[in-house]
């Protein structure tokens, strides 16, 4: 497998890096402290083509490959993982779902503005009683003439407060189990949609997360994505790509932690020498570098397979599992290397740890990724 970047891929990486350094990094600490959504940054990301990176230009996107996408998410998440997840949800979960399964009418009406950053999307699968066991959807959608009526509750919705559009799963036929789940596009300003309070989170604090109540919400019949009963397949296929995006987000945190640790260890002196000369520190740096690089290779592998239209379920889960472990490990070790300074806000590594933890939870916990990998191994 050739991991050399093409000129275009390197150019996208550099553009994302420049944007992250000049426009994301300066306000990241303050936004984290105030749990402030980066509205202006998201708008600029849209103008630059980062909100619909893999969507073909005829549907408003940048028409780039998944490798470009992971390179951009890594660079952006290195400076602020909150921005990384906002971008990842819009690209991988919302745009992809509509592009792959939606009608031309839905693409014209919703995908174009979502991919060009004029609208923001959120993905609604989890419920208070359906998390890892996502097949157990309680939200119902009942056909009534020319519209469906939705009732239920969704939670842990990334972008939920600021999104304009929700890609939402609901049960249209309970008797069929997960084969009775369907996907809809729901506009936020529809009567009966109740956006719950913003969660006060440990990390990724400048992204928003909320519950969504649905009380007799009318969704036009044509907003059904694909056909009735296709919802779980749409959710799972969409999440496969989403897991590559979260893996790239985690990689950005791991890489930022490693770079911070290397820099600090060369500057900080103890026992009359930089601490980088101590073997205890060198072992830590080596382990961090190995985990980060291994995660990067798994991510590129998953992205390349997706771009070649090969099956990539196992590779996406392996990438997410490894990258999220690398992120948590590297952030923890970066704090350890910084000592007391690592424990205060002045140095960024404490944020890296808080941001890293969620990558082991959302879009399928590490335990779910292990289940997915094992099932794929045993199936082969
Ligand atoms: N890709 C494609 N299809 C998949 C799949 C995958 N990764 N995982 C399962 N499926 C398919 C199965 O093949 C099966 O279909 P068939 O019957 O047609 O073969 C169907 O889905 C049901 O699968 P299982 O019988 O294996 O069902 P299960 O309940 O035993 O396991 C699960 C399913 C893997 C645990 C799944 O529920 C899962 O992935 N859970 C985690 C949910 C998740 O990731 N939630 C994230 C919330 S979204 C989020 O976090 C977004 C955000 O805002 C950041």
mmCIF file with all atom_site columns, N, CA, C and O in Angstrom, residues 90 94 98 109-110 113-114 119-124 159 162-167 185-188:
data_model
loop_
_atom_site.group_PDB
_atom_site.id
_atom_site.type_symbol
_atom_site.label_atom_id
_atom_site.label_alt_id
_atom_site.label_comp_id
_atom_site.label_asym_id
_atom_site.label_entity_id
_atom_site.label_seq_id
_atom_site.pdbx_PDB_ins_code
_atom_site.Cartn_x
_atom_site.Cartn_y
_atom_site.Cartn_z
_atom_site.occupancy
_atom_site.B_iso_or_equiv
_atom_site.pdbx_formal_charge
_atom_site.auth_seq_id
_atom_site.auth_comp_id
_atom_site.auth_asym_id
_atom_site.auth_atom_id
_atom_site.pdbx_PDB_model_num
ATOM 1  N N  . UNK A 1 90  ? -20.641 16.867 10.014 1.00 0.00 ? 90  UNK A N  1
ATOM 2  C CA . UNK A 1 90  ? -21.288 17.412 8.814  1.00 0.00 ? 90  UNK A CA 1
ATOM 3  C C  . UNK A 1 90  ? -20.853 16.640 7.554  1.00 0.00 ? 90  UNK A C  1
ATOM 4  O O  . UNK A 1 90  ? -21.677 16.271 6.713  1.00 0.00 ? 90  UNK A O  1
ATOM 5  N N  . UNK A 1 94  ? -23.606 13.441 7.860  1.00 0.00 ? 94  UNK A N  1
ATOM 6  C CA . UNK A 1 94  ? -24.787 14.054 7.249  1.00 0.00 ? 94  UNK A CA 1
ATOM 7  C C  . UNK A 1 94  ? -24.665 14.102 5.719  1.00 0.00 ? 94  UNK A C  1
ATOM 8  O O  . UNK A 1 94  ? -25.498 13.538 5.000  1.00 0.00 ? 94  UNK A O  1
ATOM 9  N N  . UNK A 1 98  ? -26.765 11.631 2.871  1.00 0.00 ? 98  UNK A N  1
ATOM 10 C CA . UNK A 1 98  ? -27.693 12.168 1.859  1.00 0.00 ? 98  UNK A CA 1
ATOM 11 C C  . UNK A 1 98  ? -27.161 11.877 0.456  1.00 0.00 ? 98  UNK A C  1
ATOM 12 O O  . UNK A 1 98  ? -27.912 11.486 -0.446 1.00 0.00 ? 98  UNK A O  1
ATOM 13 N N  . UNK A 1 109 ? -32.013 20.154 -2.456 1.00 0.00 ? 109 UNK A N  1
ATOM 14 C CA . UNK A 1 109 ? -32.542 21.010 -1.395 1.00 0.00 ? 109 UNK A CA 1
ATOM 15 C C  . UNK A 1 109 ? -31.635 21.074 -0.163 1.00 0.00 ? 109 UNK A C  1
ATOM 16 O O  . UNK A 1 109 ? -31.500 22.134 0.445  1.00 0.00 ? 109 UNK A O  1
ATOM 17 N N  . UNK A 1 110 ? -31.024 19.936 0.211  1.00 0.00 ? 110 UNK A N  1
ATOM 18 C CA . UNK A 1 110 ? -30.271 19.907 1.470  1.00 0.00 ? 110 UNK A CA 1
ATOM 19 C C  . UNK A 1 110 ? -28.763 19.690 1.307  1.00 0.00 ? 110 UNK A C  1
ATOM 20 O O  . UNK A 1 110 ? -27.973 20.303 2.018  1.00 0.00 ? 110 UNK A O  1
ATOM 21 N N  . UNK A 1 113 ? -26.607 22.999 0.116  1.00 0.00 ? 113 UNK A N  1
ATOM 22 C CA . UNK A 1 113 ? -26.246 23.976 1.163  1.00 0.00 ? 113 UNK A CA 1
ATOM 23 C C  . UNK A 1 113 ? -25.425 23.382 2.310  1.00 0.00 ? 113 UNK A C  1
ATOM 24 O O  . UNK A 1 113 ? -24.595 24.078 2.905  1.00 0.00 ? 113 UNK A O  1
ATOM 25 N N  . UNK A 1 114 ? -25.615 22.089 2.601  1.00 0.00 ? 114 UNK A N  1
ATOM 26 C CA . UNK A 1 114 ? -24.821 21.472 3.675  1.00 0.00 ? 114 UNK A CA 1
ATOM 27 C C  . UNK A 1 114 ? -23.359 21.332 3.254  1.00 0.00 ? 114 UNK A C  1
ATOM 28 O O  . UNK A 1 114 ? -22.438 21.609 4.020  1.00 0.00 ? 114 UNK A O  1
ATOM 29 N N  . UNK A 1 119 ? -25.503 25.567 5.372  1.00 0.00 ? 119 UNK A N  1
ATOM 30 C CA . UNK A 1 119 ? -26.280 24.986 6.466  1.00 0.00 ? 119 UNK A CA 1
ATOM 31 C C  . UNK A 1 119 ? -25.371 24.017 7.222  1.00 0.00 ? 119 UNK A C  1
ATOM 32 O O  . UNK A 1 119 ? -24.399 23.498 6.659  1.00 0.00 ? 119 UNK A O  1
ATOM 33 N N  . UNK A 1 120 ? -25.743 23.766 8.486  1.00 0.00 ? 120 UNK A N  1
ATOM 34 C CA . UNK A 1 120 ? -24.973 22.806 9.288  1.00 0.00 ? 120 UNK A CA 1
ATOM 35 C C  . UNK A 1 120 ? -25.878 21.624 9.629  1.00 0.00 ? 120 UNK A C  1
ATOM 36 O O  . UNK A 1 120 ? -27.066 21.801 9.904  1.00 0.00 ? 120 UNK A O  1
ATOM 37 N N  . UNK A 1 121 ? -25.287 20.432 9.617  1.00 0.00 ? 121 UNK A N  1
ATOM 38 C CA . UNK A 1 121 ? -26.072 19.222 9.880  1.00 0.00 ? 121 UNK A CA 1
ATOM 39 C C  . UNK A 1 121 ? -25.694 18.527 11.174 1.00 0.00 ? 121 UNK A C  1
ATOM 40 O O  . UNK A 1 121 ? -24.597 18.698 11.698 1.00 0.00 ? 121 UNK A O  1
ATOM 41 N N  . UNK A 1 122 ? -26.644 17.732 11.678 1.00 0.00 ? 122 UNK A N  1
ATOM 42 C CA . UNK A 1 122 ? -26.395 16.857 12.837 1.00 0.00 ? 122 UNK A CA 1
ATOM 43 C C  . UNK A 1 122 ? -26.996 15.487 12.527 1.00 0.00 ? 122 UNK A C  1
ATOM 44 O O  . UNK A 1 122 ? -27.882 15.365 11.680 1.00 0.00 ? 122 UNK A O  1
ATOM 45 N N  . UNK A 1 123 ? -26.511 14.482 13.230 1.00 0.00 ? 123 UNK A N  1
ATOM 46 C CA . UNK A 1 123 ? -26.895 13.093 12.979 1.00 0.00 ? 123 UNK A CA 1
ATOM 47 C C  . UNK A 1 123 ? -27.544 12.555 14.249 1.00 0.00 ? 123 UNK A C  1
ATOM 48 O O  . UNK A 1 123 ? -26.934 12.610 15.322 1.00 0.00 ? 123 UNK A O  1
ATOM 49 N N  . UNK A 1 124 ? -28.765 12.059 14.141 1.00 0.00 ? 124 UNK A N  1
ATOM 50 C CA . UNK A 1 124 ? -29.504 11.680 15.343 1.00 0.00 ? 124 UNK A CA 1
ATOM 51 C C  . UNK A 1 124 ? -29.826 10.193 15.331 1.00 0.00 ? 124 UNK A C  1
ATOM 52 O O  . UNK A 1 124 ? -30.804 9.767  14.689 1.00 0.00 ? 124 UNK A O  1
ATOM 53 N N  . UNK A 1 159 ? -23.576 19.020 17.388 1.00 0.00 ? 159 UNK A N  1
ATOM 54 C CA . UNK A 1 159 ? -24.078 20.101 16.514 1.00 0.00 ? 159 UNK A CA 1
ATOM 55 C C  . UNK A 1 159 ? -25.579 20.362 16.710 1.00 0.00 ? 159 UNK A C  1
ATOM 56 O O  . UNK A 1 159 ? -26.163 21.179 15.994 1.00 0.00 ? 159 UNK A O  1
ATOM 57 N N  . UNK A 1 162 ? -26.714 24.082 17.127 1.00 0.00 ? 162 UNK A N  1
ATOM 58 C CA . UNK A 1 162 ? -26.412 24.999 16.012 1.00 0.00 ? 162 UNK A CA 1
ATOM 59 C C  . UNK A 1 162 ? -26.794 24.480 14.635 1.00 0.00 ? 162 UNK A C  1
ATOM 60 O O  . UNK A 1 162 ? -26.731 25.224 13.655 1.00 0.00 ? 162 UNK A O  1
ATOM 61 N N  . UNK A 1 163 ? -27.161 23.213 14.555 1.00 0.00 ? 163 UNK A N  1
ATOM 62 C CA . UNK A 1 163 ? -27.490 22.652 13.233 1.00 0.00 ? 163 UNK A CA 1
ATOM 63 C C  . UNK A 1 163 ? -28.794 23.222 12.689 1.00 0.00 ? 163 UNK A C  1
ATOM 64 O O  . UNK A 1 163 ? -29.665 23.659 13.439 1.00 0.00 ? 163 UNK A O  1
ATOM 65 N N  . UNK A 1 164 ? -28.901 23.195 11.357 1.00 0.00 ? 164 UNK A N  1
ATOM 66 C CA . UNK A 1 164 ? -30.153 23.581 10.697 1.00 0.00 ? 164 UNK A CA 1
ATOM 67 C C  . UNK A 1 164 ? -30.938 22.339 10.298 1.00 0.00 ? 164 UNK A C  1
ATOM 68 O O  . UNK A 1 164 ? -32.153 22.372 10.172 1.00 0.00 ? 164 UNK A O  1
ATOM 69 N N  . UNK A 1 165 ? -30.191 21.258 10.065 1.00 0.00 ? 165 UNK A N  1
ATOM 70 C CA . UNK A 1 165 ? -30.778 20.045 9.492  1.00 0.00 ? 165 UNK A CA 1
ATOM 71 C C  . UNK A 1 165 ? -30.371 18.833 10.321 1.00 0.00 ? 165 UNK A C  1
ATOM 72 O O  . UNK A 1 165 ? -29.202 18.708 10.703 1.00 0.00 ? 165 UNK A O  1
ATOM 73 N N  . UNK A 1 166 ? -31.319 17.943 10.570 1.00 0.00 ? 166 UNK A N  1
ATOM 74 C CA . UNK A 1 166 ? -31.000 16.697 11.275 1.00 0.00 ? 166 UNK A CA 1
ATOM 75 C C  . UNK A 1 166 ? -31.234 15.507 10.356 1.00 0.00 ? 166 UNK A C  1
ATOM 76 O O  . UNK A 1 166 ? -32.298 15.410 9.721  1.00 0.00 ? 166 UNK A O  1
ATOM 77 N N  . UNK A 1 167 ? -30.256 14.614 10.312 1.00 0.00 ? 167 UNK A N  1
ATOM 78 C CA . UNK A 1 167 ? -30.470 13.326 9.657  1.00 0.00 ? 167 UNK A CA 1
ATOM 79 C C  . UNK A 1 167 ? -30.850 12.379 10.789 1.00 0.00 ? 167 UNK A C  1
ATOM 80 O O  . UNK A 1 167 ? -30.032 12.084 11.659 1.00 0.00 ? 167 UNK A O  1
ATOM 81 N N  . UNK A 1 185 ? -34.854 13.398 6.788  1.00 0.00 ? 185 UNK A N  1
ATOM 82 C CA . UNK A 1 185 ? -34.224 14.714 6.952  1.00 0.00 ? 185 UNK A CA 1
ATOM 83 C C  . UNK A 1 185 ? -35.256 15.613 7.617  1.00 0.00 ? 185 UNK A C  1
ATOM 84 O O  . UNK A 1 185 ? -36.379 15.761 7.120  1.00 0.00 ? 185 UNK A O  1
ATOM 85 N N  . UNK A 1 186 ? -34.835 16.174 8.748  1.00 0.00 ? 186 UNK A N  1
ATOM 86 C CA . UNK A 1 186 ? -35.736 17.015 9.528  1.00 0.00 ? 186 UNK A CA 1
ATOM 87 C C  . UNK A 1 186 ? -35.142 18.408 9.638  1.00 0.00 ? 186 UNK A C  1
ATOM 88 O O  . UNK A 1 186 ? -33.971 18.565 9.991  1.00 0.00 ? 186 UNK A O  1
ATOM 89 N N  . UNK A 1 187 ? -35.964 19.405 9.323  1.00 0.00 ? 187 UNK A N  1
ATOM 90 C CA . UNK A 1 187 ? -35.491 20.789 9.488  1.00 0.00 ? 187 UNK A CA 1
ATOM 91 C C  . UNK A 1 187 ? -35.697 21.199 10.945 1.00 0.00 ? 187 UNK A C  1
ATOM 92 O O  . UNK A 1 187 ? -36.746 20.932 11.523 1.00 0.00 ? 187 UNK A O  1
ATOM 93 N N  . UNK A 1 188 ? -34.690 21.864 11.502 1.00 0.00 ? 188 UNK A N  1
ATOM 94 C CA . UNK A 1 188 ? -34.755 22.194 12.925 1.00 0.00 ? 188 UNK A CA 1
ATOM 95 C C  . UNK A 1 188 ? -35.956 23.070 13.280 1.00 0.00 ? 188 UNK A C  1
ATOM 96 O O  . UNK A 1 188 ? -36.575 22.896 14.331 1.00 0.00 ? 188 UNK A O  1
#
